[in-house]
mmCIF file of N, CA and C in Angstrom:
data_model
loop_
_atom_site.group_PDB
_atom_site.id
_atom_site.type_symbol
_atom_site.label_atom_id
_atom_site.label_comp_id
_atom_site.label_asym_id
_atom_site.label_seq_id
_atom_site.Cartn_x
_atom_site.Cartn_y
_atom_site.Cartn_z
ATOM 1 N N UNK A 1 51.852 49.652 -62.801
ATOM 2 C CA UNK A 1 52.836 50.295 -63.647
ATOM 3 C C UNK A 1 52.343 51.674 -64.057
ATOM 4 N N UNK A 2 53.284 52.588 -64.203
ATOM 5 C CA UNK A 2 52.957 53.929 -64.657
ATOM 6 C C UNK A 2 52.797 53.905 -66.167
ATOM 7 N N UNK A 3 51.708 54.452 -66.701
ATOM 8 C CA UNK A 3 51.528 54.472 -68.155
ATOM 9 C C UNK A 3 52.646 55.246 -68.835
ATOM 10 N N UNK A 4 52.943 54.894 -70.078
ATOM 11 C CA UNK A 4 53.973 55.638 -70.815
ATOM 12 C C UNK A 4 53.482 57.035 -71.172
ATOM 13 N N UNK A 5 54.423 57.916 -71.458
ATOM 14 C CA UNK A 5 54.121 59.301 -71.810
ATOM 15 C C UNK A 5 54.852 59.660 -73.096
ATOM 16 N N UNK A 6 54.074 60.021 -74.112
ATOM 17 C CA UNK A 6 54.657 60.361 -75.420
ATOM 18 C C UNK A 6 54.968 61.844 -75.517
ATOM 19 N N UNK A 7 55.899 62.155 -76.406
ATOM 20 C CA UNK A 7 56.210 63.537 -76.750
ATOM 21 C C UNK A 7 56.824 63.559 -78.141
ATOM 22 N N UNK A 8 56.888 64.741 -78.724
ATOM 23 C CA UNK A 8 57.583 64.888 -79.992
ATOM 24 C C UNK A 8 56.720 65.046 -81.215
ATOM 25 N N UNK A 9 55.415 64.997 -81.047
ATOM 26 C CA UNK A 9 54.545 65.179 -82.193
ATOM 27 C C UNK A 9 54.562 66.625 -82.672
ATOM 28 N N UNK A 10 53.911 66.866 -83.796
ATOM 29 C CA UNK A 10 53.852 68.217 -84.325
ATOM 30 C C UNK A 10 53.377 68.225 -85.759
ATOM 31 N N UNK A 11 53.553 69.367 -86.394
ATOM 32 C CA UNK A 11 53.153 69.536 -87.791
ATOM 33 C C UNK A 11 54.392 69.649 -88.664
ATOM 34 N N UNK A 12 54.350 68.988 -89.789
ATOM 35 C CA UNK A 12 55.492 68.988 -90.697
ATOM 36 C C UNK A 12 54.986 68.855 -92.120
ATOM 37 N N UNK A 13 55.758 69.333 -93.056
ATOM 38 C CA UNK A 13 55.384 69.181 -94.463
ATOM 39 C C UNK A 13 55.793 67.796 -94.963
ATOM 40 N N UNK A 14 55.121 67.379 -95.998
ATOM 41 C CA UNK A 14 55.435 66.084 -96.603
ATOM 42 C C UNK A 14 56.912 66.024 -96.971
ATOM 43 N N UNK A 15 57.514 64.870 -96.671
ATOM 44 C CA UNK A 15 58.942 64.699 -96.906
ATOM 45 C C UNK A 15 59.795 65.014 -95.704
ATOM 46 N N UNK A 16 59.197 65.621 -94.694
ATOM 47 C CA UNK A 16 59.928 65.982 -93.489
ATOM 48 C C UNK A 16 60.070 64.827 -92.514
ATOM 49 N N UNK A 17 60.662 65.135 -91.370
ATOM 50 C CA UNK A 17 60.935 64.126 -90.357
ATOM 51 C C UNK A 17 60.474 64.595 -88.983
ATOM 52 N N UNK A 18 60.158 63.632 -88.152
ATOM 53 C CA UNK A 18 59.862 63.872 -86.748
ATOM 54 C C UNK A 18 60.393 62.698 -85.951
ATOM 55 N N UNK A 19 60.729 62.945 -84.691
ATOM 56 C CA UNK A 19 61.084 61.851 -83.793
ATOM 57 C C UNK A 19 60.175 61.906 -82.575
ATOM 58 N N UNK A 20 59.471 60.826 -82.365
ATOM 59 C CA UNK A 20 58.624 60.689 -81.195
ATOM 60 C C UNK A 20 59.402 60.008 -80.088
ATOM 61 N N UNK A 21 59.116 60.397 -78.859
ATOM 62 C CA UNK A 21 59.723 59.770 -77.694
ATOM 63 C C UNK A 21 58.628 59.283 -76.763
ATOM 64 N N UNK A 22 58.972 58.265 -75.998
ATOM 65 C CA UNK A 22 58.018 57.692 -75.053
ATOM 66 C C UNK A 22 58.770 57.332 -73.782
ATOM 67 N N UNK A 23 58.450 58.004 -72.697
ATOM 68 C CA UNK A 23 59.050 57.692 -71.399
ATOM 69 C C UNK A 23 58.260 56.568 -70.763
ATOM 70 N N UNK A 24 58.954 55.479 -70.441
ATOM 71 C CA UNK A 24 58.273 54.283 -69.943
ATOM 72 C C UNK A 24 59.170 53.561 -68.954
ATOM 73 N N UNK A 25 59.193 54.011 -67.739
ATOM 74 C CA UNK A 25 60.097 53.420 -66.754
ATOM 75 C C UNK A 25 59.512 52.155 -66.154
ATOM 76 N N UNK A 26 60.397 51.226 -65.812
ATOM 77 C CA UNK A 26 60.003 50.019 -65.095
ATOM 78 C C UNK A 26 59.776 48.801 -65.952
ATOM 79 N N UNK A 27 59.536 48.967 -67.247
ATOM 80 C CA UNK A 27 59.189 47.783 -68.035
ATOM 81 C C UNK A 27 59.692 47.848 -69.470
ATOM 82 N N UNK A 28 60.368 48.939 -69.811
ATOM 83 C CA UNK A 28 60.701 49.143 -71.218
ATOM 84 C C UNK A 28 61.606 48.050 -71.770
ATOM 85 N N UNK A 29 62.450 47.461 -70.926
ATOM 86 C CA UNK A 29 63.401 46.471 -71.425
ATOM 87 C C UNK A 29 62.865 45.042 -71.402
ATOM 88 N N UNK A 30 61.750 44.819 -70.738
ATOM 89 C CA UNK A 30 61.226 43.451 -70.591
ATOM 90 C C UNK A 30 59.878 43.232 -71.253
ATOM 91 N N UNK A 31 59.239 44.283 -71.681
ATOM 92 C CA UNK A 31 57.935 44.188 -72.313
ATOM 93 C C UNK A 31 58.041 44.389 -73.821
ATOM 94 N N UNK A 32 57.003 43.969 -74.512
ATOM 95 C CA UNK A 32 56.829 44.389 -75.901
ATOM 96 C C UNK A 32 56.500 45.882 -75.853
ATOM 97 N N UNK A 33 57.179 46.651 -76.679
ATOM 98 C CA UNK A 33 56.909 48.070 -76.760
ATOM 99 C C UNK A 33 56.524 48.402 -78.188
ATOM 100 N N UNK A 34 55.515 49.233 -78.324
ATOM 101 C CA UNK A 34 55.061 49.520 -79.672
ATOM 102 C C UNK A 34 54.549 50.928 -79.861
ATOM 103 N N UNK A 35 54.560 51.339 -81.108
ATOM 104 C CA UNK A 35 53.925 52.579 -81.526
ATOM 105 C C UNK A 35 52.709 52.223 -82.367
ATOM 106 N N UNK A 36 51.609 52.861 -82.049
ATOM 107 C CA UNK A 36 50.362 52.671 -82.761
ATOM 108 C C UNK A 36 49.859 54.033 -83.203
ATOM 109 N N UNK A 37 48.939 54.030 -84.146
ATOM 110 C CA UNK A 37 48.361 55.301 -84.563
ATOM 111 C C UNK A 37 46.899 55.117 -84.921
ATOM 112 N N UNK A 38 46.175 56.210 -84.767
ATOM 113 C CA UNK A 38 44.773 56.214 -85.173
ATOM 114 C C UNK A 38 44.517 57.483 -85.960
ATOM 115 N N UNK A 39 44.172 57.280 -87.226
ATOM 116 C CA UNK A 39 43.805 58.405 -88.081
ATOM 117 C C UNK A 39 42.301 58.639 -87.976
ATOM 118 N N UNK A 40 41.848 59.838 -88.254
ATOM 119 C CA UNK A 40 40.397 60.116 -88.170
ATOM 120 C C UNK A 40 39.595 59.144 -89.024
ATOM 121 N N UNK A 41 38.593 58.539 -88.408
ATOM 122 C CA UNK A 41 37.719 57.634 -89.133
ATOM 123 C C UNK A 41 38.295 56.258 -89.384
ATOM 124 N N UNK A 42 39.453 55.975 -88.816
ATOM 125 C CA UNK A 42 40.091 54.677 -89.043
ATOM 126 C C UNK A 42 40.340 53.955 -87.727
ATOM 127 N N UNK A 43 40.583 52.664 -87.847
ATOM 128 C CA UNK A 43 40.911 51.858 -86.683
ATOM 129 C C UNK A 43 42.352 52.151 -86.238
ATOM 130 N N UNK A 44 42.597 51.908 -84.968
ATOM 131 C CA UNK A 44 43.961 52.011 -84.465
ATOM 132 C C UNK A 44 44.797 50.901 -85.089
ATOM 133 N N UNK A 45 45.998 51.229 -85.530
ATOM 134 C CA UNK A 45 46.838 50.227 -86.186
ATOM 135 C C UNK A 45 48.236 50.242 -85.590
ATOM 136 N N UNK A 46 48.868 49.082 -85.627
ATOM 137 C CA UNK A 46 50.245 48.981 -85.180
ATOM 138 C C UNK A 46 51.169 49.570 -86.220
ATOM 139 N N UNK A 47 52.119 50.385 -85.791
ATOM 140 C CA UNK A 47 53.075 51.016 -86.691
ATOM 141 C C UNK A 47 54.432 50.319 -86.598
ATOM 142 N N UNK A 48 54.917 50.156 -85.374
ATOM 143 C CA UNK A 48 56.224 49.533 -85.174
ATOM 144 C C UNK A 48 56.270 48.905 -83.787
ATOM 145 N N UNK A 49 56.890 47.739 -83.711
ATOM 146 C CA UNK A 49 56.978 46.976 -82.470
ATOM 147 C C UNK A 49 58.442 46.614 -82.234
ATOM 148 N N UNK A 50 58.860 46.608 -80.959
ATOM 149 C CA UNK A 50 60.187 46.132 -80.619
ATOM 150 C C UNK A 50 60.056 45.199 -79.427
ATOM 151 N N UNK A 51 60.713 44.038 -79.505
ATOM 152 C CA UNK A 51 60.589 43.095 -78.404
ATOM 153 C C UNK A 51 61.791 43.219 -77.476
ATOM 154 N N UNK A 52 61.800 42.482 -76.352
ATOM 155 C CA UNK A 52 62.903 42.611 -75.396
ATOM 156 C C UNK A 52 64.280 42.272 -75.987
ATOM 157 N N UNK A 53 64.300 41.494 -77.052
ATOM 158 C CA UNK A 53 65.561 41.173 -77.718
ATOM 159 C C UNK A 53 65.893 42.149 -78.844
ATOM 160 N N UNK A 54 65.114 43.214 -78.911
ATOM 161 C CA UNK A 54 65.296 44.270 -79.919
ATOM 162 C C UNK A 54 64.973 43.832 -81.344
ATOM 163 N N UNK A 55 64.237 42.769 -81.488
ATOM 164 C CA UNK A 55 63.690 42.425 -82.791
ATOM 165 C C UNK A 55 62.552 43.396 -83.087
ATOM 166 N N UNK A 56 62.481 43.838 -84.331
ATOM 167 C CA UNK A 56 61.482 44.843 -84.682
ATOM 168 C C UNK A 56 60.510 44.328 -85.736
ATOM 169 N N UNK A 57 59.365 44.965 -85.756
ATOM 170 C CA UNK A 57 58.308 44.626 -86.707
ATOM 171 C C UNK A 57 57.674 45.937 -87.132
ATOM 172 N N UNK A 58 57.469 46.101 -88.450
ATOM 173 C CA UNK A 58 56.918 47.345 -88.968
ATOM 174 C C UNK A 58 55.689 47.076 -89.825
ATOM 175 N N UNK A 59 54.782 48.020 -89.810
ATOM 176 C CA UNK A 59 53.683 47.992 -90.759
ATOM 177 C C UNK A 59 54.255 48.210 -92.155
ATOM 178 N N UNK A 60 53.636 47.578 -93.127
ATOM 179 C CA UNK A 60 54.143 47.678 -94.494
ATOM 180 C C UNK A 60 54.193 49.127 -94.965
ATOM 181 N N UNK A 61 53.232 49.914 -94.531
ATOM 182 C CA UNK A 61 53.113 51.294 -95.000
ATOM 183 C C UNK A 61 54.239 52.208 -94.518
ATOM 184 N N UNK A 62 54.959 51.783 -93.470
ATOM 185 C CA UNK A 62 56.020 52.640 -92.917
ATOM 186 C C UNK A 62 57.402 52.028 -93.047
ATOM 187 N N UNK A 63 57.468 50.790 -93.509
ATOM 188 C CA UNK A 63 58.749 50.104 -93.592
ATOM 189 C C UNK A 63 59.700 50.865 -94.493
ATOM 190 N N UNK A 64 60.915 51.064 -94.009
ATOM 191 C CA UNK A 64 61.910 51.807 -94.767
ATOM 192 C C UNK A 64 61.897 53.296 -94.486
ATOM 193 N N UNK A 65 60.841 53.772 -93.844
ATOM 194 C CA UNK A 65 60.737 55.208 -93.516
ATOM 195 C C UNK A 65 60.798 55.454 -92.015
ATOM 196 N N UNK A 66 60.242 54.548 -91.220
ATOM 197 C CA UNK A 66 60.197 54.698 -89.765
ATOM 198 C C UNK A 66 61.171 53.721 -89.122
ATOM 199 N N UNK A 67 61.733 54.136 -87.987
ATOM 200 C CA UNK A 67 62.627 53.273 -87.221
ATOM 201 C C UNK A 67 62.267 53.345 -85.745
ATOM 202 N N UNK A 68 62.005 52.199 -85.153
ATOM 203 C CA UNK A 68 61.738 52.124 -83.728
ATOM 204 C C UNK A 68 63.028 51.741 -83.016
ATOM 205 N N UNK A 69 63.265 52.372 -81.872
ATOM 206 C CA UNK A 69 64.450 52.041 -81.092
ATOM 207 C C UNK A 69 64.153 52.277 -79.622
ATOM 208 N N UNK A 70 65.070 51.781 -78.802
ATOM 209 C CA UNK A 70 64.830 51.842 -77.359
ATOM 210 C C UNK A 70 66.148 52.110 -76.656
ATOM 211 N N UNK A 71 66.109 52.998 -75.673
ATOM 212 C CA UNK A 71 67.270 53.261 -74.825
ATOM 213 C C UNK A 71 66.896 52.832 -73.424
ATOM 214 N N UNK A 72 67.349 51.645 -73.035
ATOM 215 C CA UNK A 72 66.957 51.109 -71.735
ATOM 216 C C UNK A 72 67.485 51.958 -70.584
ATOM 217 N N UNK A 73 68.667 52.518 -70.735
ATOM 218 C CA UNK A 73 69.246 53.342 -69.665
ATOM 219 C C UNK A 73 68.420 54.590 -69.401
ATOM 220 N N UNK A 74 67.784 55.095 -70.448
ATOM 221 C CA UNK A 74 66.963 56.300 -70.313
ATOM 222 C C UNK A 74 65.482 55.971 -70.197
ATOM 223 N N UNK A 75 65.169 54.659 -70.205
ATOM 224 C CA UNK A 75 63.761 54.241 -70.127
ATOM 225 C C UNK A 75 62.904 54.928 -71.183
ATOM 226 N N UNK A 76 63.426 55.021 -72.377
ATOM 227 C CA UNK A 76 62.760 55.766 -73.427
ATOM 228 C C UNK A 76 62.687 54.965 -74.725
ATOM 229 N N UNK A 77 61.532 55.013 -75.327
ATOM 230 C CA UNK A 77 61.270 54.406 -76.626
ATOM 231 C C UNK A 77 61.182 55.527 -77.649
ATOM 232 N N UNK A 78 61.688 55.270 -78.859
ATOM 233 C CA UNK A 78 61.686 56.290 -79.899
ATOM 234 C C UNK A 78 61.021 55.769 -81.167
ATOM 235 N N UNK A 79 60.536 56.714 -81.953
ATOM 236 C CA UNK A 79 60.092 56.401 -83.306
ATOM 237 C C UNK A 79 60.607 57.516 -84.207
ATOM 238 N N UNK A 80 61.604 57.199 -84.991
ATOM 239 C CA UNK A 80 62.128 58.144 -85.970
ATOM 240 C C UNK A 80 61.312 58.002 -87.246
ATOM 241 N N UNK A 81 60.710 59.094 -87.665
ATOM 242 C CA UNK A 81 59.837 59.070 -88.832
ATOM 243 C C UNK A 81 60.428 59.973 -89.916
ATOM 244 N N UNK A 82 60.798 59.380 -91.010
ATOM 245 C CA UNK A 82 61.367 60.118 -92.143
ATOM 246 C C UNK A 82 60.444 60.015 -93.351
ATOM 247 N N UNK A 83 60.670 60.887 -94.313
ATOM 248 C CA UNK A 83 59.879 60.882 -95.554
ATOM 249 C C UNK A 83 58.391 60.823 -95.258
ATOM 250 N N UNK A 84 57.954 61.671 -94.357
ATOM 251 C CA UNK A 84 56.563 61.640 -93.922
ATOM 252 C C UNK A 84 55.616 61.984 -95.062
ATOM 253 N N UNK A 85 54.458 61.348 -95.024
ATOM 254 C CA UNK A 85 53.420 61.538 -96.038
ATOM 255 C C UNK A 85 52.151 62.038 -95.364
ATOM 256 N N UNK A 86 51.286 62.709 -96.096
ATOM 257 C CA UNK A 86 50.022 63.166 -95.499
ATOM 258 C C UNK A 86 49.228 62.019 -94.870
ATOM 259 N N UNK A 87 49.326 60.833 -95.436
ATOM 260 C CA UNK A 87 48.583 59.694 -94.885
ATOM 261 C C UNK A 87 49.168 59.193 -93.565
ATOM 262 N N UNK A 88 50.295 59.749 -93.133
ATOM 263 C CA UNK A 88 50.835 59.421 -91.813
ATOM 264 C C UNK A 88 50.187 60.271 -90.720
ATOM 265 N N UNK A 89 49.366 61.225 -91.108
ATOM 266 C CA UNK A 89 48.682 62.074 -90.134
ATOM 267 C C UNK A 89 47.796 61.224 -89.237
ATOM 268 N N UNK A 90 48.009 61.335 -87.929
ATOM 269 C CA UNK A 90 47.271 60.522 -86.969
ATOM 270 C C UNK A 90 47.688 60.910 -85.555
ATOM 271 N N UNK A 91 46.947 60.393 -84.595
ATOM 272 C CA UNK A 91 47.390 60.432 -83.208
ATOM 273 C C UNK A 91 48.256 59.201 -82.999
ATOM 274 N N UNK A 92 49.432 59.402 -82.487
ATOM 275 C CA UNK A 92 50.371 58.303 -82.269
ATOM 276 C C UNK A 92 50.438 57.969 -80.784
ATOM 277 N N UNK A 93 50.378 56.666 -80.504
ATOM 278 C CA UNK A 93 50.368 56.186 -79.135
ATOM 279 C C UNK A 93 51.530 55.241 -78.889
ATOM 280 N N UNK A 94 52.091 55.333 -77.716
ATOM 281 C CA UNK A 94 53.087 54.383 -77.236
ATOM 282 C C UNK A 94 52.365 53.388 -76.334
ATOM 283 N N UNK A 95 52.731 52.127 -76.417
ATOM 284 C CA UNK A 95 52.074 51.115 -75.606
ATOM 285 C C UNK A 95 53.054 50.035 -75.197
ATOM 286 N N UNK A 96 52.727 49.383 -74.093
ATOM 287 C CA UNK A 96 53.558 48.298 -73.569
ATOM 288 C C UNK A 96 52.677 47.108 -73.241
ATOM 289 N N UNK A 97 53.200 45.930 -73.515
ATOM 290 C CA UNK A 97 52.466 44.713 -73.208
ATOM 291 C C UNK A 97 53.411 43.572 -72.918
ATOM 292 N N UNK A 98 52.920 42.602 -72.173
ATOM 293 C CA UNK A 98 53.758 41.454 -71.835
ATOM 294 C C UNK A 98 54.014 40.602 -73.073
ATOM 295 N N UNK A 99 55.147 39.944 -73.065
ATOM 296 C CA UNK A 99 55.441 39.035 -74.161
ATOM 297 C C UNK A 99 54.542 37.816 -74.072
ATOM 298 N N UNK A 100 54.449 37.096 -75.150
ATOM 299 C CA UNK A 100 53.593 35.919 -75.248
ATOM 300 C C UNK A 100 54.464 34.689 -75.482
ATOM 301 N N UNK A 101 54.145 33.608 -74.802
ATOM 302 C CA UNK A 101 54.881 32.376 -75.015
ATOM 303 C C UNK A 101 56.358 32.532 -74.686
ATOM 304 N N UNK A 102 57.210 32.287 -75.678
ATOM 305 C CA UNK A 102 58.653 32.365 -75.477
ATOM 306 C C UNK A 102 59.207 33.737 -75.846
ATOM 307 N N UNK A 103 58.473 34.767 -75.478
ATOM 308 C CA UNK A 103 58.991 36.116 -75.679
ATOM 309 C C UNK A 103 58.538 36.786 -76.951
ATOM 310 N N UNK A 104 57.437 36.323 -77.541
ATOM 311 C CA UNK A 104 56.963 36.905 -78.790
ATOM 312 C C UNK A 104 56.155 38.165 -78.545
ATOM 313 N N UNK A 105 56.212 39.038 -79.521
ATOM 314 C CA UNK A 105 55.416 40.262 -79.514
ATOM 315 C C UNK A 105 54.598 40.313 -80.799
ATOM 316 N N UNK A 106 53.425 40.905 -80.685
ATOM 317 C CA UNK A 106 52.546 41.028 -81.838
ATOM 318 C C UNK A 106 52.083 42.460 -81.994
ATOM 319 N N UNK A 107 51.541 42.776 -83.147
ATOM 320 C CA UNK A 107 51.143 44.152 -83.432
ATOM 321 C C UNK A 107 49.692 44.437 -83.073
ATOM 322 N N UNK A 108 48.968 43.446 -82.613
ATOM 323 C CA UNK A 108 47.559 43.670 -82.284
ATOM 324 C C UNK A 108 47.424 44.555 -81.050
ATOM 325 N N UNK A 109 46.684 45.644 -81.149
ATOM 326 C CA UNK A 109 46.527 46.539 -79.992
ATOM 327 C C UNK A 109 45.998 45.836 -78.750
ATOM 328 N N UNK A 110 45.203 44.787 -78.931
ATOM 329 C CA UNK A 110 44.616 44.092 -77.782
ATOM 330 C C UNK A 110 45.669 43.395 -76.926
ATOM 331 N N UNK A 111 46.875 43.221 -77.473
ATOM 332 C CA UNK A 111 47.944 42.554 -76.733
ATOM 333 C C UNK A 111 48.674 43.523 -75.801
ATOM 334 N N UNK A 112 48.317 44.787 -75.821
ATOM 335 C CA UNK A 112 49.034 45.809 -75.066
ATOM 336 C C UNK A 112 48.175 46.331 -73.932
ATOM 337 N N UNK A 113 48.805 46.468 -72.772
ATOM 338 C CA UNK A 113 48.089 46.810 -71.552
ATOM 339 C C UNK A 113 48.210 48.276 -71.167
ATOM 340 N N UNK A 114 49.396 48.832 -71.327
ATOM 341 C CA UNK A 114 49.649 50.197 -70.865
ATOM 342 C C UNK A 114 49.761 51.118 -72.068
ATOM 343 N N UNK A 115 48.957 52.175 -72.032
ATOM 344 C CA UNK A 115 48.878 53.093 -73.165
ATOM 345 C C UNK A 115 49.130 54.527 -72.709
ATOM 346 N N UNK A 116 49.831 55.267 -73.559
ATOM 347 C CA UNK A 116 49.986 56.678 -73.314
ATOM 348 C C UNK A 116 48.774 57.459 -73.815
ATOM 349 N N UNK A 117 48.810 58.770 -73.601
ATOM 350 C CA UNK A 117 47.700 59.633 -74.012
ATOM 351 C C UNK A 117 47.741 59.978 -75.493
ATOM 352 N N UNK A 118 48.875 59.802 -76.100
ATOM 353 C CA UNK A 118 48.998 60.060 -77.527
ATOM 354 C C UNK A 118 49.627 61.405 -77.826
ATOM 355 N N UNK A 119 50.222 61.508 -78.995
ATOM 356 C CA UNK A 119 50.782 62.756 -79.486
ATOM 357 C C UNK A 119 50.410 62.895 -80.957
ATOM 358 N N UNK A 120 49.951 64.080 -81.327
ATOM 359 C CA UNK A 120 49.423 64.289 -82.681
ATOM 360 C C UNK A 120 50.544 64.551 -83.677
ATOM 361 N N UNK A 121 50.458 63.877 -84.798
ATOM 362 C CA UNK A 121 51.362 64.115 -85.925
ATOM 363 C C UNK A 121 50.517 64.537 -87.118
ATOM 364 N N UNK A 122 50.832 65.690 -87.685
ATOM 365 C CA UNK A 122 50.098 66.207 -88.835
ATOM 366 C C UNK A 122 51.080 66.486 -89.958
ATOM 367 N N UNK A 123 50.833 65.874 -91.105
ATOM 368 C CA UNK A 123 51.712 66.039 -92.265
ATOM 369 C C UNK A 123 50.916 66.718 -93.372
ATOM 370 N N UNK A 124 51.371 67.868 -93.792
ATOM 371 C CA UNK A 124 50.672 68.614 -94.839
ATOM 372 C C UNK A 124 51.362 68.395 -96.183
ATOM 373 N N UNK A 125 50.538 68.466 -97.233
ATOM 374 C CA UNK A 125 51.078 68.235 -98.584
ATOM 375 C C UNK A 125 51.602 69.514 -99.203
#
């Protein structure tokens, strides 16, 4: 499989918005798709997950501010980020992984096989 490719990162002031995109052809509709981030000095963490049935899962820190979505026709995954905070500053990664059991998806990075190179998001106060 071709690894996903992220775009859309940048610098924004606190309270602003950004939309990340991830091109992921061949598996976007059948795999668990997720956005992860790694801030300097911190572990990589799951931000938002979407399963093949479009059920979503969010980290508590972003719930209500971020929205994950998928356009299967365009083979593209999105992360709409609103009300951004300085603590959202990180490298953001798109990842894909096979479902587990009866189609479950989890937020653990180890469950994901295909990773993009990442796109930087910087939020200034």
